[in-house]
Coordinates of C-alpha atoms and ligand atoms in Angstrom, one line a residue:
M1 CA 67.2 99.9 88.3
P2 CA 69.6 98.3 90.8
D3 CA 68.3 96.0 93.5
L4 CA 70.2 97.8 96.3
S5 CA 70.8 101.5 96.3
I6 CA 72.8 103.3 98.9
R7 CA 72.9 107.0 98.8
N8 CA 75.1 109.4 100.8
L9 CA 75.1 107.0 103.8
H10 CA 76.5 108.4 107.0
A11 CA 76.5 106.3 110.2
T12 CA 77.9 106.7 113.6
I13 CA 78.7 104.4 116.6
D14 CA 78.9 105.9 120.1
G15 CA 78.9 109.4 118.4
A16 CA 81.9 108.6 116.2
E17 CA 81.2 109.0 112.5
I18 CA 82.4 105.8 110.7
L19 CA 80.6 105.9 107.4
R20 CA 81.0 109.3 105.7
G21 CA 78.9 109.4 102.6
I22 CA 78.7 106.0 100.9
D23 CA 77.1 105.6 97.4
L24 CA 76.7 102.1 96.1
D25 CA 74.4 100.3 93.6
I26 CA 74.1 96.6 93.2
D27 CA 72.2 95.1 90.3
R28 CA 70.2 92.0 90.6
G29 CA 72.4 88.9 90.4
S30 CA 75.8 90.7 90.4
V31 CA 78.7 90.0 92.7
H32 CA 80.3 93.0 94.3
A33 CA 83.3 93.1 96.6
I34 CA 84.1 95.7 99.1
M35 CA 87.8 95.8 100.1
G36 CA 89.6 98.2 102.4
P37 CA 92.1 98.5 105.1
N38 CA 91.4 97.6 108.7
G39 CA 89.1 100.1 110.4
S40 CA 87.8 101.6 107.2
G41 CA 84.2 100.8 108.1
K42 CA 83.6 97.6 106.2
S43 CA 81.9 95.7 109.0
T44 CA 80.1 98.9 110.0
L45 CA 78.5 98.9 106.5
A46 CA 77.4 95.3 106.9
H47 CA 75.9 96.0 110.3
V48 CA 74.1 99.1 109.1
L49 CA 72.7 97.1 106.2
M50 CA 71.2 94.6 108.6
G51 CA 70.0 97.2 111.1
H52 CA 72.3 96.5 114.0
P53 CA 71.0 98.7 116.9
A54 CA 74.4 100.0 117.9
Y55 CA 74.8 102.1 114.8
E56 CA 72.9 105.3 114.0
V57 CA 72.3 106.3 110.5
T58 CA 72.6 110.1 110.5
D59 CA 72.1 110.8 106.8
G60 CA 71.4 109.2 103.5
S61 CA 69.3 106.3 102.4
I62 CA 69.3 102.6 101.6
T63 CA 66.6 101.1 99.3
F64 CA 66.2 97.5 98.3
R65 CA 63.9 96.8 95.4
G66 CA 62.1 100.1 96.0
T67 CA 61.6 99.6 99.7
D68 CA 63.1 101.9 102.3
V69 CA 65.3 99.5 104.2
L70 CA 66.1 102.0 107.0
E71 CA 62.5 101.9 108.1
L72 CA 62.6 98.1 108.7
E73 CA 63.6 95.9 111.6
P74 CA 66.4 93.4 111.0
D75 CA 64.0 90.5 110.7
E76 CA 61.9 92.4 108.1
R77 CA 65.1 93.1 106.2
S78 CA 65.8 89.4 106.2
R79 CA 62.4 88.6 104.9
L80 CA 62.8 91.2 102.2
G81 CA 65.6 89.0 100.9
I82 CA 68.8 90.5 102.5
F83 CA 71.0 87.9 104.1
L84 CA 73.8 88.8 106.4
A85 CA 76.4 86.0 107.1
F86 CA 77.6 86.3 110.6
Q87 CA 81.3 86.9 111.2
Y88 CA 81.2 85.1 114.5
P89 CA 78.3 82.7 114.5
S90 CA 77.3 81.8 118.0
A91 CA 77.1 78.2 119.3
I92 CA 73.6 77.0 120.4
P93 CA 74.1 73.8 122.4
G94 CA 70.9 71.8 122.4
V95 CA 69.7 73.1 119.0
T96 CA 70.6 70.9 116.1
V97 CA 71.7 72.4 112.8
A98 CA 68.5 70.9 111.2
N99 CA 66.3 72.6 113.8
F100 CA 68.1 75.8 113.5
L101 CA 67.6 75.9 109.8
R102 CA 63.9 74.9 110.1
M103 CA 63.4 77.8 112.5
A104 CA 65.1 80.1 110.1
V105 CA 62.9 79.0 107.3
N106 CA 59.8 79.4 109.4
A107 CA 60.8 82.8 110.5
H108 CA 60.9 83.7 106.8
R109 CA 57.5 82.2 106.1
R110 CA 55.8 84.4 108.7
G111 CA 53.7 87.1 107.2
P112 CA 54.2 90.8 107.9
D113 CA 51.6 90.4 110.7
G114 CA 53.7 87.7 112.4
E115 CA 51.2 85.0 111.3
G116 CA 53.0 81.7 111.1
N117 CA 52.9 79.3 108.1
P118 CA 55.5 76.7 109.2
I119 CA 57.0 74.4 106.6
R120 CA 55.8 70.8 106.8
I121 CA 58.5 68.4 107.9
P122 CA 58.7 66.3 104.8
E123 CA 59.0 69.4 102.7
F124 CA 61.7 70.8 104.9
R125 CA 63.6 67.5 104.8
K126 CA 63.5 67.6 101.0
L127 CA 64.7 71.2 100.9
L128 CA 67.5 70.4 103.3
Q129 CA 68.6 67.3 101.4
E130 CA 68.6 69.0 98.0
N131 CA 70.7 71.8 99.3
M132 CA 73.1 69.5 101.2
E133 CA 73.6 67.6 98.0
L134 CA 74.1 70.8 96.0
L135 CA 76.8 71.9 98.5
K136 CA 78.2 68.4 99.1
I137 CA 77.7 68.6 102.8
D138 CA 77.8 65.4 104.8
R139 CA 74.4 64.2 106.2
S140 CA 75.8 63.8 109.7
M141 CA 76.2 67.6 110.0
T142 CA 72.6 68.3 110.5
S143 CA 72.1 66.3 113.7
R144 CA 75.0 68.1 115.5
Y145 CA 74.4 71.0 117.8
L146 CA 74.7 74.3 116.1
N147 CA 78.3 75.5 116.0
D148 CA 79.1 73.5 119.1
G149 CA 82.8 72.6 118.8
F150 CA 82.6 73.3 115.0
S151 CA 85.8 74.2 113.2
G152 CA 85.9 77.5 111.2
G153 CA 85.2 75.6 108.1
E154 CA 82.3 73.8 109.5
K155 CA 80.7 77.0 110.7
K156 CA 81.1 78.4 107.2
R157 CA 79.4 75.3 105.9
V158 CA 76.3 75.9 108.0
E159 CA 76.3 79.5 107.0
I160 CA 76.4 78.7 103.3
L161 CA 73.7 76.0 103.8
Q162 CA 71.5 78.5 105.5
M163 CA 72.0 80.8 102.6
A164 CA 71.2 78.1 100.2
I165 CA 68.0 77.2 102.0
L166 CA 66.8 80.8 102.4
R167 CA 67.9 81.8 98.9
P168 CA 68.2 85.5 99.7
Q169 CA 68.1 88.1 96.8
L170 CA 71.2 89.7 98.3
A171 CA 73.8 87.9 100.4
V172 CA 76.1 90.2 102.4
M173 CA 79.2 88.3 103.6
D174 CA 81.6 90.0 105.9
E175 CA 84.6 87.9 106.0
T176 CA 87.0 89.0 108.7
D177 CA 90.7 89.1 108.2
S178 CA 91.3 86.5 110.9
G179 CA 89.5 83.3 111.2
L180 CA 89.3 82.5 107.5
D181 CA 91.6 79.6 106.9
I182 CA 92.1 78.1 103.5
D183 CA 89.4 75.5 104.2
A184 CA 86.9 78.1 105.2
L185 CA 87.8 80.3 102.2
R186 CA 87.2 77.4 99.9
I187 CA 83.9 76.6 101.4
V188 CA 82.7 80.2 101.3
S189 CA 83.8 80.7 97.7
E190 CA 82.5 77.4 96.4
G191 CA 79.1 78.1 98.0
V192 CA 79.0 81.6 96.6
N193 CA 79.9 80.5 93.2
Q194 CA 77.3 77.8 93.3
L195 CA 74.5 80.0 94.5
A196 CA 75.2 83.4 93.0
G197 CA 73.2 83.8 89.8
P198 CA 70.5 85.9 88.2
E199 CA 68.3 85.7 91.3
M200 CA 71.0 86.2 94.0
G201 CA 73.4 89.1 94.2
V202 CA 76.4 89.0 96.6
L203 CA 78.2 91.6 98.4
V204 CA 81.4 90.2 99.8
I205 CA 83.4 92.2 102.2
T206 CA 87.1 91.4 102.7
H207 CA 90.4 92.8 103.6
Y208 CA 92.3 90.2 101.7
A209 CA 92.6 90.0 98.0
R210 CA 93.1 86.2 98.2
L211 CA 89.3 85.6 98.6
L212 CA 89.0 87.2 95.2
H213 CA 91.1 84.4 93.7
Y214 CA 88.1 82.1 94.4
I215 CA 85.2 84.5 94.0
K216 CA 85.3 86.6 90.9
P217 CA 83.4 89.8 91.6
D218 CA 81.9 91.8 88.8
V219 CA 82.7 95.0 90.6
I220 CA 85.2 95.9 93.3
H221 CA 84.9 98.9 95.6
V222 CA 87.7 100.2 97.8
L223 CA 86.5 101.6 101.1
V224 CA 88.8 104.0 102.8
D225 CA 88.0 106.0 105.9
G226 CA 84.2 105.5 105.5
R227 CA 84.0 106.5 101.8
I228 CA 84.3 104.6 98.6
A229 CA 87.6 105.8 97.2
R230 CA 87.5 103.8 94.0
T231 CA 85.3 101.4 92.0
G232 CA 86.6 99.1 89.3
G233 CA 86.5 95.7 87.7
P234 CA 88.1 92.4 88.8
E235 CA 91.5 93.7 87.8
L236 CA 91.5 96.0 90.8
A237 CA 92.0 92.9 93.0
D238 CA 95.4 92.2 91.4
E239 CA 96.4 95.8 91.8
L240 CA 95.5 95.8 95.5
E241 CA 97.3 92.6 96.0
R242 CA 100.4 94.0 94.5
D243 CA 100.4 97.5 95.9
G244 CA 98.3 97.3 99.0
Y245 CA 96.3 100.3 99.9
A246 CA 99.3 102.7 99.5
A247 CA 97.7 104.4 96.5
F248 CA 94.9 105.4 98.8
G249 CA 97.1 107.1 101.3
V250 CA 97.0 104.1 103.6
D251 CA 100.3 103.0 105.1
E252 CA 99.9 99.2 105.1
E253 CA 101.9 96.3 103.9
A254 CA 100.8 94.8 100.5
I255 CA 97.7 92.7 101.1
P256 CA 98.7 89.1 102.1
V257 CA 97.7 86.6 99.5
G258 CA 97.6 83.6 101.9
Ligands
LIG1 P1 86.6 97.3 109.3 O1 85.6 96.2 109.3 O2 86.8 97.9 107.9 O3 87.9 96.8 109.8 P2 84.9 98.5 111.3 O4 83.7 98.8 110.6 O5 84.9 97.3 112.1 O6 86.1 98.4 110.2 O7 85.4 99.7 112.2 C1 85.4 101.0 111.7 C2 85.9 102.0 112.8 O8 85.0 102.1 113.8 C3 87.2 101.6 113.4 O9 88.1 102.7 113.3 C4 86.8 101.3 114.8 O10 87.9 101.7 115.7 C5 85.6 102.2 115.0 N1 84.7 101.8 116.1 C6 84.2 100.6 116.3 N2 83.4 100.5 117.4 C7 83.5 101.8 117.9 C8 82.9 102.4 119.1 N3 82.1 101.7 119.9 N4 83.2 103.7 119.3 C9 84.0 104.4 118.4 N5 84.5 103.9 117.4 C10 84.3 102.6 117.1
LIG2 MG1 85.6 94.1 109.7

């Protein structure tokens, strides 16, 4: 049985139907990519997965390990093990990276009743240190204010570090077309390759085939106009890179390789 099952998912924003019947299964520990032209609904799918309030699910279902995800609030989804990497992480001056990560850990340790069980500082320090070593992140990073003046690559580093520390069962990464320079691409892909494994599945969402030079997905889906138009293996990335989305009736230049 797959970890994540999406069935006939329809979703609207401001009354406009964006997702028009999505079916998707992700097995535990597998890496899937969703590619598609601009405006096809990729970010919408990521937002709907996390329960963004602007989107209304009008039909279909999402289950994660047997739990009806659509019944859950975003924080409950996160505690269930679904992680959404933010496209545009916000800066929080006054909150250090270390404190932010500790808050994230503590939010996860809260029981369903909201009862706290905060991590002890030495234990947190150890967790932080281990993961920073794993991801080769410089120590000085954690005492800086969150995303305050961070480069694109540094923001990605914090995002990956957060993912490493929370160890979600499914990481959903919506990588926008802009904003991902080569440095950031490398950080994201090295992090994903380091962390993906039998316990962590990944859904990476991207317009550009170039990300898939670094992250090798097991399965690639092409999203067009709110539906999955095709599903294939890693070889689909090369085809898209060469031909763009023309085969899907989309008039767009071949996908830049970067
Ligand atoms: P992608 O991430 O694949 O580029 P998005 O999910 O961001 O696509 O957007 C899908 C579609 O939703 C786009 O055509 C966009 O114009 C439309 N859309 C986004 N916000 C709104 C809104 N508030 N009202 C109507 N349509 C919207
Ligand atoms: Mg998008």
